[in-house]
Amino acid sequence: MKEKISNLLETAINSINSAESIDVLNDLRVALLGKSGSVTGLLKGMKDVEPSERPKVGQMVNELRVKIETALNEKIAFIKEKDLEKRLLSEKIDITLPAKRKKVGALSPITLVKNELIDAFSGLGFEIFEGPEIELDEINFQKLNIPKDHPARDMQDTFYITENILLRTHTSPGQVRVMTSKNPPIKVMCPGRVYRSDDDATHSPIFHQIEGLVVDKNISLCDLKGSLEEILKRIFGDKIKTRLRPSYFPFTEPSVEIDVSCFECGGKGCKLCKGTGWIEVLGAGMVNRKVLENCGIDPDVYTGYAFGIGLERIAMLKYHVPDIRMYFDSDIRFIKQFK
Ligand code: PHE
């Protein structure tokens, strides 16, 4: 038995020493120490050993098990270390190689114009109000004096979510939300994203507006003209003149379109102003009595003006952007020009 033990130890150590992979060592572990392994097999032969010798032989078998176990673990650790060394040598990183350059963008011209307008209107005492982009038909249209099936709805091709819920087509629902939650005096601007089912060189299905609303006693069209002239000079330069042209919006009465004299040619006529000397920049008007009433404000006591500015259009004019889709292409060469 003793001889068997020392023979087994010798062959086991030899095989462990010559093993070259962790897989082989794992197989050896099973073959030696597993349930039907050779060391376990030795224990089965104990019944043939003299009873007086059994404790001693038992101890030897245990020692054998420990020695084999230790040898296996040491060899596995050795192979792992060798593998790591090999990997470290083969997976060298050349830290002198130049890194990939990260491209740095810039603020979108729309953001630039928005910031400029917010800055200018804040200076005149306008507060910011932001409404939701998913809006109720009632607030986007009905309260603004555009009933269901009214032909004025054709002016704004709408993305409906359900019959009564839609993507807001303009920032004017902001007017309703402010007037129904606050008493005059009101002086707010509502910047935000708006949506219309429209797509060509000058129309995008997503675009941006800033709405303005002033409601108080004795507000007149002169206040509208004066305030907007001030703002438009900030955007397009001191030399521009403004003019009001009659227009139509269901929520304002009277309604106007505001033009600025062409800041390119000074009004002589050029490509930008299409030879007219004037450029249309926004829609505005006196808040319709019906809208004030719809929002719980007495139109015999209060009057107000409102306007809506399209940011893409202003930025296109100001920075000579030929196609509205350029704003949304995320082309770094385009955006970098506005740094
Ligand atoms: N909401 C109008 C539009 O998007 C613009 C507008 C706002 C006109 C406020 C008048 C007053 O076309």
Coordinates of N, CA, C and O in Angstrom, one line a residue, residues 16 18-28 75-76 79 83:
I16 N 1.6 16.3 -13.7 CA 1.3 17.7 -13.4 C 2.5 18.6 -14.0 O 2.2 19.6 -14.7
S18 N 4.4 18.0 -16.4 CA 4.5 18.0 -17.9 C 3.3 18.6 -18.5 O 3.3 18.9 -19.7
A19 N 2.2 18.9 -17.7 CA 1.0 19.4 -18.3 C 1.3 20.9 -18.7 O 2.0 21.6 -18.1
E20 N 0.7 21.3 -19.9 CA 1.0 22.6 -20.4 C -0.2 23.5 -20.5 O -0.1 24.7 -20.9
S21 N -1.4 22.9 -20.2 CA -2.5 23.8 -20.2 C -3.4 23.6 -19.0 O -3.4 22.6 -18.4
I22 N -4.3 24.6 -18.8 CA -5.2 24.5 -17.6 C -6.2 23.4 -17.8 O -6.6 22.7 -16.9
D23 N -6.6 23.2 -19.1 CA -7.6 22.2 -19.4 C -7.0 20.8 -19.0 O -7.7 20.0 -18.4
V24 N -5.7 20.6 -19.4 CA -5.1 19.3 -19.0 C -5.1 19.1 -17.5 O -5.4 18.1 -17.0
L25 N -4.7 20.2 -16.8 CA -4.6 20.1 -15.3 C -6.0 19.9 -14.7 O -6.1 19.1 -13.8
N26 N -7.0 20.4 -15.3 CA -8.4 20.2 -14.8 C -8.7 18.7 -15.0 O -9.3 18.1 -14.1
D27 N -8.4 18.2 -16.1 CA -8.6 16.7 -16.4 C -7.9 15.9 -15.4 O -8.4 14.9 -14.8
L28 N -6.6 16.3 -15.1 CA -5.8 15.5 -14.2 C -6.5 15.5 -12.8 O -6.5 14.5 -12.1
K75 N 0.7 24.8 -10.3 CA 1.0 24.7 -11.7 C -0.1 25.6 -12.4 O 0.3 26.3 -13.4
I76 N -1.3 25.6 -12.0 CA -2.3 26.4 -12.6 C -2.0 27.9 -12.5 O -2.0 28.7 -13.4
I79 N 0.8 28.7 -14.9 CA 0.4 28.8 -16.3 C -0.4 30.2 -16.5 O -0.2 30.9 -17.5
D83 N 0.6 33.0 -19.2 CA -0.4 33.5 -20.2 C -0.5 35.0 -20.1 O -0.5 35.7 -21.1

